[in-house]
Amino acid sequence: MHDERRRIEDRVQRVLTQRIQPAAHSASVPFTIEAWQAPDEPVPFAEAAGAAYEPFTTGTPWGPPWGTTWFKVHGQVPAAWAGKRVEAVFDLGFVGDWPGNQAEALVHTPGGAPLKAVNPQNQYVPVANPAEGGEHISYLIEAASNPDILANDFSRPTPLGDKLTAGRAPLYTFARADLAVLDEQVWHLGLDLTVLRELMLELSEHEPRRHEIAHALDRALDRLDLDDISGTATDVRDALRGVLERPANASAHTLSAVGHAHIDSAWLWPIRETKRKTSRTFSNVTALAKEYPEFIFACSQAQQYAWVKEHYPQVWDRIHEAVRGGQWAPVGGMWVEADGNLPGGEALARQLIHGKRFFLDEFGIETKGVWLPDSFGYNACFPQLARLAGNEWFLTQKLSWNQTNKLPHHTFWWEGIDGSRVFTHFPPVDT
């Protein structure tokens, strides 16, 4: 029997990335753009709003390393778009899909309210659904031009890591700033194909379901008219419905997915950028919470909450609203996701005391777990400290990186030096 796996897999990837995803926005009109380069460190919104802006066009290089460029954009929704979902779409010149160490931005209303961030895989800001037609749209965009200092695979230092050596040459070329109509059927078709393709590639080559999905995708794409993707998207989705709805084997686990964004409080950017990163991420999350009532997000590290409370009070209010609505779950109970080897016992105890107190004071929630997905060390006293702090479980992931001693279990009771035990889990993805 002829093996067509490669042909089908290549076809799905090609049609998805080259035809369907670019067709998700069916019509667009460009914004008028102005720009102002902050002279050094980031400035408050009020200062940026009062600055002298100059005309700017797409295709123009912008953004020195560690710089901040503010953009003013203005546009009008065409009358013909009445009744449709309209979005603002921005491409700052993103490099790949890595959401960090590159261009990112926070979009504000003219009055200074943060709306939503844009980054490589999240380039839109909702405008209206449905639009009335004729709306005037204006935004102020705080764009960070962070450099990629992961270059050379950590083999040697890069001059981009310090403003004193990074230079002032622009890093990015502004690619797009448009008002656009989202064709929701085409967008959903892209999601359907992405889910099925990723599931197919995760399954063993010997599993019948992998081949069932592959041939279902192949047959469904035969219904797609590449000259009329919008007109045939619904037909393709109907053809995929059966294979999408089919559950896994009856013996398989049932998993519940909860959103999370792991943000290093201090790694390859300055602390001031961590503060802005939290505002961008939390703006996105609270925007998603408003649009999708079923969406739930788990968030750790009291310090990052405190930064948003201090610097972005409107985002802080939205977090409170999401917590009250059951869409935002404070987790972790530590002030930051601390290293587990270098700090002494008193320092780790204070992490738990101040972290748990913050969540109790601010949200009336006592966290019950130690959330350390990315910590590189694990003190043998952690079970004792966790239990004394009133915690019931411990979560991490980093032991999967061990090069020599591979831990044989993902879920177990961790017993500390004094005999204290804490229920411990390593998500089995091992990454």
PDB file of N, CA and C in Angstrom, residues 333-396:
ATOM      1  N   GLY A 333       1.619  30.996  45.633  1.00  0.00           N
ATOM      2  CA  GLY A 333       1.762  31.373  47.017  1.00  0.00           C
ATOM      3  C   GLY A 333       3.132  31.883  47.423  1.00  0.00           C
ATOM      4  N   MET A 334       4.081  32.049  46.488  1.00  0.00           N
ATOM      5  CA  MET A 334       5.385  32.616  46.821  1.00  0.00           C
ATOM      6  C   MET A 334       5.500  34.002  46.210  1.00  0.00           C
ATOM      7  N   TRP A 335       6.371  34.824  46.804  1.00  0.00           N
ATOM      8  CA  TRP A 335       6.503  36.201  46.289  1.00  0.00           C
ATOM      9  C   TRP A 335       7.007  36.189  44.853  1.00  0.00           C
ATOM     10  N   VAL A 336       8.022  35.368  44.572  1.00  0.00           N
ATOM     11  CA  VAL A 336       8.453  35.089  43.202  1.00  0.00           C
ATOM     12  C   VAL A 336       8.695  33.591  43.107  1.00  0.00           C
ATOM     13  N   GLU A 337       8.889  33.098  41.887  1.00  0.00           N
ATOM     14  CA  GLU A 337       9.268  31.699  41.727  1.00  0.00           C
ATOM     15  C   GLU A 337      10.763  31.587  42.007  1.00  0.00           C
ATOM     16  N   ALA A 338      11.076  31.413  43.287  1.00  0.00           N
ATOM     17  CA  ALA A 338      12.443  31.541  43.760  1.00  0.00           C
ATOM     18  C   ALA A 338      13.290  30.325  43.444  1.00  0.00           C
ATOM     19  N   ASP A 339      14.599  30.550  43.365  1.00  0.00           N
ATOM     20  CA  ASP A 339      15.535  29.441  43.344  1.00  0.00           C
ATOM     21  C   ASP A 339      15.358  28.630  44.621  1.00  0.00           C
ATOM     22  N   GLY A 340      15.544  27.311  44.531  1.00  0.00           N
ATOM     23  CA  GLY A 340      15.323  26.462  45.691  1.00  0.00           C
ATOM     24  C   GLY A 340      16.577  25.973  46.368  1.00  0.00           C
ATOM     25  N   ASN A 341      17.757  26.370  45.870  1.00  0.00           N
ATOM     26  CA  ASN A 341      19.015  25.922  46.467  1.00  0.00           C
ATOM     27  C   ASN A 341      19.772  27.037  47.170  1.00  0.00           C
ATOM     28  N   LEU A 342      19.954  28.182  46.517  1.00  0.00           N
ATOM     29  CA  LEU A 342      20.790  29.239  47.075  1.00  0.00           C
ATOM     30  C   LEU A 342      20.180  29.914  48.300  1.00  0.00           C
ATOM     31  N   PRO A 343      18.868  30.205  48.344  1.00  0.00           N
ATOM     32  CA  PRO A 343      18.325  30.871  49.542  1.00  0.00           C
ATOM     33  C   PRO A 343      18.334  29.946  50.750  1.00  0.00           C
ATOM     34  N   GLY A 344      18.509  30.537  51.943  1.00  0.00           N
ATOM     35  CA  GLY A 344      18.397  29.769  53.171  1.00  0.00           C
ATOM     36  C   GLY A 344      16.952  29.514  53.537  1.00  0.00           C
ATOM     37  N   GLY A 345      16.766  28.729  54.586  1.00  0.00           N
ATOM     38  CA  GLY A 345      15.419  28.377  55.012  1.00  0.00           C
ATOM     39  C   GLY A 345      14.583  29.584  55.382  1.00  0.00           C
ATOM     40  N   GLU A 346      15.168  30.582  56.035  1.00  0.00           N
ATOM     41  CA  GLU A 346      14.410  31.771  56.426  1.00  0.00           C
ATOM     42  C   GLU A 346      13.927  32.533  55.197  1.00  0.00           C
ATOM     43  N   ALA A 347      14.790  32.621  54.182  1.00  0.00           N
ATOM     44  CA  ALA A 347      14.397  33.331  52.960  1.00  0.00           C
ATOM     45  C   ALA A 347      13.229  32.627  52.272  1.00  0.00           C
ATOM     46  N   LEU A 348      13.290  31.300  52.190  1.00  0.00           N
ATOM     47  CA  LEU A 348      12.199  30.562  51.557  1.00  0.00           C
ATOM     48  C   LEU A 348      10.920  30.669  52.381  1.00  0.00           C
ATOM     49  N   ALA A 349      11.051  30.656  53.709  1.00  0.00           N
ATOM     50  CA  ALA A 349       9.866  30.830  54.551  1.00  0.00           C
ATOM     51  C   ALA A 349       9.219  32.181  54.297  1.00  0.00           C
ATOM     52  N   ARG A 350      10.038  33.227  54.151  1.00  0.00           N
ATOM     53  CA  ARG A 350       9.483  34.567  53.888  1.00  0.00           C
ATOM     54  C   ARG A 350       8.835  34.647  52.509  1.00  0.00           C
ATOM     55  N   GLN A 351       9.403  33.922  51.537  1.00  0.00           N
ATOM     56  CA  GLN A 351       8.736  33.858  50.234  1.00  0.00           C
ATOM     57  C   GLN A 351       7.298  33.371  50.398  1.00  0.00           C
ATOM     58  N   LEU A 352       7.115  32.332  51.166  1.00  0.00           N
ATOM     59  CA  LEU A 352       5.784  31.754  51.374  1.00  0.00           C
ATOM     60  C   LEU A 352       4.906  32.662  52.229  1.00  0.00           C
ATOM     61  N   ILE A 353       5.466  33.245  53.282  1.00  0.00           N
ATOM     62  CA  ILE A 353       4.679  34.115  54.166  1.00  0.00           C
ATOM     63  C   ILE A 353       4.156  35.327  53.410  1.00  0.00           C
ATOM     64  N   HIS A 354       5.064  36.033  52.734  1.00  0.00           N
ATOM     65  CA  HIS A 354       4.655  37.273  52.060  1.00  0.00           C
ATOM     66  C   HIS A 354       3.811  36.987  50.817  1.00  0.00           C
ATOM     67  N   GLY A 355       4.124  35.882  50.105  1.00  0.00           N
ATOM     68  CA  GLY A 355       3.318  35.545  48.937  1.00  0.00           C
ATOM     69  C   GLY A 355       1.901  35.181  49.307  1.00  0.00           C
ATOM     70  N   LYS A 356       1.730  34.281  50.275  1.00  0.00           N
ATOM     71  CA  LYS A 356       0.388  33.872  50.671  1.00  0.00           C
ATOM     72  C   LYS A 356      -0.392  35.040  51.271  1.00  0.00           C
ATOM     73  N   ARG A 357       0.299  35.884  52.037  1.00  0.00           N
ATOM     74  CA  ARG A 357      -0.382  37.039  52.637  1.00  0.00           C
ATOM     75  C   ARG A 357      -0.891  37.991  51.560  1.00  0.00           C
ATOM     76  N   PHE A 358      -0.109  38.178  50.493  1.00  0.00           N
ATOM     77  CA  PHE A 358      -0.526  39.071  49.412  1.00  0.00           C
ATOM     78  C   PHE A 358      -1.835  38.589  48.795  1.00  0.00           C
ATOM     79  N   PHE A 359      -1.921  37.318  48.480  1.00  0.00           N
ATOM     80  CA  PHE A 359      -3.130  36.806  47.831  1.00  0.00           C
ATOM     81  C   PHE A 359      -4.328  36.829  48.783  1.00  0.00           C
ATOM     82  N   LEU A 360      -4.079  36.626  50.069  1.00  0.00           N
ATOM     83  CA  LEU A 360      -5.160  36.729  51.050  1.00  0.00           C
ATOM     84  C   LEU A 360      -5.642  38.167  51.171  1.00  0.00           C
ATOM     85  N   ASP A 361      -4.708  39.099  51.278  1.00  0.00           N
ATOM     86  CA  ASP A 361      -5.075  40.511  51.453  1.00  0.00           C
ATOM     87  C   ASP A 361      -5.766  41.076  50.221  1.00  0.00           C
ATOM     88  N   GLU A 362      -5.264  40.728  49.041  1.00  0.00           N
ATOM     89  CA  GLU A 362      -5.763  41.352  47.808  1.00  0.00           C
ATOM     90  C   GLU A 362      -6.990  40.656  47.241  1.00  0.00           C
ATOM     91  N   PHE A 363      -7.089  39.341  47.402  1.00  0.00           N
ATOM     92  CA  PHE A 363      -8.166  38.594  46.751  1.00  0.00           C
ATOM     93  C   PHE A 363      -8.987  37.734  47.709  1.00  0.00           C
ATOM     94  N   GLY A 364      -8.574  37.647  48.966  1.00  0.00           N
ATOM     95  CA  GLY A 364      -9.270  36.780  49.897  1.00  0.00           C
ATOM     96  C   GLY A 364      -9.101  35.314  49.575  1.00  0.00           C
ATOM     97  N   ILE A 365      -8.003  34.972  48.898  1.00  0.00           N
ATOM     98  CA  ILE A 365      -7.755  33.598  48.465  1.00  0.00           C
ATOM     99  C   ILE A 365      -6.483  33.096  49.127  1.00  0.00           C
ATOM    100  N   GLU A 366      -6.571  31.930  49.783  1.00  0.00           N
ATOM    101  CA  GLU A 366      -5.367  31.288  50.289  1.00  0.00           C
ATOM    102  C   GLU A 366      -4.907  30.259  49.273  1.00  0.00           C
ATOM    103  N   THR A 367      -3.740  30.501  48.693  1.00  0.00           N
ATOM    104  CA  THR A 367      -3.192  29.536  47.746  1.00  0.00           C
ATOM    105  C   THR A 367      -2.720  28.299  48.500  1.00  0.00           C
ATOM    106  N   LYS A 368      -2.837  27.144  47.858  1.00  0.00           N
ATOM    107  CA  LYS A 368      -2.563  25.875  48.531  1.00  0.00           C
ATOM    108  C   LYS A 368      -1.424  25.088  47.893  1.00  0.00           C
ATOM    109  N   GLY A 369      -0.687  25.714  46.984  1.00  0.00           N
ATOM    110  CA  GLY A 369       0.366  24.967  46.309  1.00  0.00           C
ATOM    111  C   GLY A 369       1.641  25.768  46.151  1.00  0.00           C
ATOM    112  N   VAL A 370       2.752  25.061  45.971  1.00  0.00           N
ATOM    113  CA  VAL A 370       4.032  25.673  45.621  1.00  0.00           C
ATOM    114  C   VAL A 370       4.238  25.466  44.122  1.00  0.00           C
ATOM    115  N   TRP A 371       4.315  26.582  43.385  1.00  0.00           N
ATOM    116  CA  TRP A 371       4.324  26.562  41.920  1.00  0.00           C
ATOM    117  C   TRP A 371       5.714  27.002  41.473  1.00  0.00           C
ATOM    118  N   LEU A 372       6.560  26.031  41.096  1.00  0.00           N
ATOM    119  CA  LEU A 372       7.941  26.336  40.707  1.00  0.00           C
ATOM    120  C   LEU A 372       8.306  25.622  39.399  1.00  0.00           C
ATOM    121  N   PRO A 373       7.628  25.937  38.297  1.00  0.00           N
ATOM    122  CA  PRO A 373       7.889  25.171  37.066  1.00  0.00           C
ATOM    123  C   PRO A 373       9.318  25.304  36.556  1.00  0.00           C
ATOM    124  N   ASP A 374       9.966  26.447  36.785  1.00  0.00           N
ATOM    125  CA  ASP A 374      11.231  26.733  36.112  1.00  0.00           C
ATOM    126  C   ASP A 374      12.404  26.876  37.073  1.00  0.00           C
ATOM    127  N   SER A 375      12.221  26.496  38.329  1.00  0.00           N
ATOM    128  CA  SER A 375      13.321  26.606  39.278  1.00  0.00           C
ATOM    129  C   SER A 375      14.332  25.490  39.039  1.00  0.00           C
ATOM    130  N   PHE A 376      15.616  25.836  39.160  1.00  0.00           N
ATOM    131  CA  PHE A 376      16.668  24.858  38.882  1.00  0.00           C
ATOM    132  C   PHE A 376      17.111  24.091  40.129  1.00  0.00           C
ATOM    133  N   GLY A 377      16.579  24.405  41.302  1.00  0.00           N
ATOM    134  CA  GLY A 377      17.051  23.726  42.499  1.00  0.00           C
ATOM    135  C   GLY A 377      15.919  23.406  43.442  1.00  0.00           C
ATOM    136  N   TYR A 378      16.103  22.358  44.244  1.00  0.00           N
ATOM    137  CA  TYR A 378      15.034  21.893  45.130  1.00  0.00           C
ATOM    138  C   TYR A 378      15.635  21.522  46.485  1.00  0.00           C
ATOM    139  N   ASN A 379      15.465  22.413  47.451  1.00  0.00           N
ATOM    140  CA  ASN A 379      15.964  22.177  48.795  1.00  0.00           C
ATOM    141  C   ASN A 379      15.235  21.000  49.433  1.00  0.00           C
ATOM    142  N   ALA A 380      15.964  20.160  50.140  1.00  0.00           N
ATOM    143  CA  ALA A 380      15.362  18.987  50.764  1.00  0.00           C
ATOM    144  C   ALA A 380      14.362  19.347  51.853  1.00  0.00           C
ATOM    145  N   CYS A 381      14.368  20.619  52.291  1.00  0.00           N
ATOM    146  CA  CYS A 381      13.420  21.063  53.321  1.00  0.00           C
ATOM    147  C   CYS A 381      12.101  21.554  52.732  1.00  0.00           C
ATOM    148  N   PHE A 382      11.988  21.571  51.405  1.00  0.00           N
ATOM    149  CA  PHE A 382      10.777  22.133  50.799  1.00  0.00           C
ATOM    150  C   PHE A 382       9.495  21.454  51.280  1.00  0.00           C
ATOM    151  N   PRO A 383       9.433  20.115  51.396  1.00  0.00           N
ATOM    152  CA  PRO A 383       8.184  19.522  51.902  1.00  0.00           C
ATOM    153  C   PRO A 383       7.803  20.050  53.281  1.00  0.00           C
ATOM    154  N   GLN A 384       8.782  20.203  54.167  1.00  0.00           N
ATOM    155  CA  GLN A 384       8.501  20.717  55.510  1.00  0.00           C
ATOM    156  C   GLN A 384       8.014  22.158  55.446  1.00  0.00           C
ATOM    157  N   LEU A 385       8.717  22.988  54.665  1.00  0.00           N
ATOM    158  CA  LEU A 385       8.317  24.393  54.548  1.00  0.00           C
ATOM    159  C   LEU A 385       6.934  24.519  53.916  1.00  0.00           C
ATOM    160  N   ALA A 386       6.678  23.718  52.876  1.00  0.00           N
ATOM    161  CA  ALA A 386       5.377  23.786  52.200  1.00  0.00           C
ATOM    162  C   ALA A 386       4.253  23.424  53.157  1.00  0.00           C
ATOM    163  N   ARG A 387       4.433  22.350  53.935  1.00  0.00           N
ATOM    164  CA  ARG A 387       3.378  21.923  54.857  1.00  0.00           C
ATOM    165  C   ARG A 387       3.180  22.933  55.982  1.00  0.00           C
ATOM    166  N   LEU A 388       4.270  23.478  56.509  1.00  0.00           N
ATOM    167  CA  LEU A 388       4.149  24.474  57.575  1.00  0.00           C
ATOM    168  C   LEU A 388       3.431  25.729  57.083  1.00  0.00           C
ATOM    169  N   ALA A 389       3.554  26.023  55.782  1.00  0.00           N
ATOM    170  CA  ALA A 389       2.869  27.182  55.212  1.00  0.00           C
ATOM    171  C   ALA A 389       1.416  26.880  54.850  1.00  0.00           C
ATOM    172  N   GLY A 390       0.977  25.656  55.086  1.00  0.00           N
ATOM    173  CA  GLY A 390      -0.408  25.313  54.792  1.00  0.00           C
ATOM    174  C   GLY A 390      -0.648  24.879  53.364  1.00  0.00           C
ATOM    175  N   ASN A 391       0.406  24.492  52.667  1.00  0.00           N
ATOM    176  CA  ASN A 391       0.257  24.070  51.278  1.00  0.00           C
ATOM    177  C   ASN A 391       0.020  22.569  51.190  1.00  0.00           C
ATOM    178  N   GLU A 392      -0.638  22.167  50.111  1.00  0.00           N
ATOM    179  CA  GLU A 392      -1.024  20.774  49.928  1.00  0.00           C
ATOM    180  C   GLU A 392      -0.318  20.101  48.760  1.00  0.00           C
ATOM    181  N   TRP A 393       0.278  20.879  47.873  1.00  0.00           N
ATOM    182  CA  TRP A 393       0.907  20.274  46.696  1.00  0.00           C
ATOM    183  C   TRP A 393       2.095  21.096  46.218  1.00  0.00           C
ATOM    184  N   PHE A 394       2.922  20.465  45.380  1.00  0.00           N
ATOM    185  CA  PHE A 394       4.144  21.074  44.841  1.00  0.00           C
ATOM    186  C   PHE A 394       4.213  20.733  43.364  1.00  0.00           C
ATOM    187  N   LEU A 395       4.465  21.731  42.531  1.00  0.00           N
ATOM    188  CA  LEU A 395       4.548  21.512  41.085  1.00  0.00           C
ATOM    189  C   LEU A 395       5.852  22.071  40.541  1.00  0.00           C
ATOM    190  N   THR A 396       6.518  21.290  39.723  1.00  0.00           N
ATOM    191  CA  THR A 396       7.691  21.781  39.004  1.00  0.00           C
ATOM    192  C   THR A 396       7.822  21.014  37.697  1.00  0.00           C
TER     193      THR A 396
END
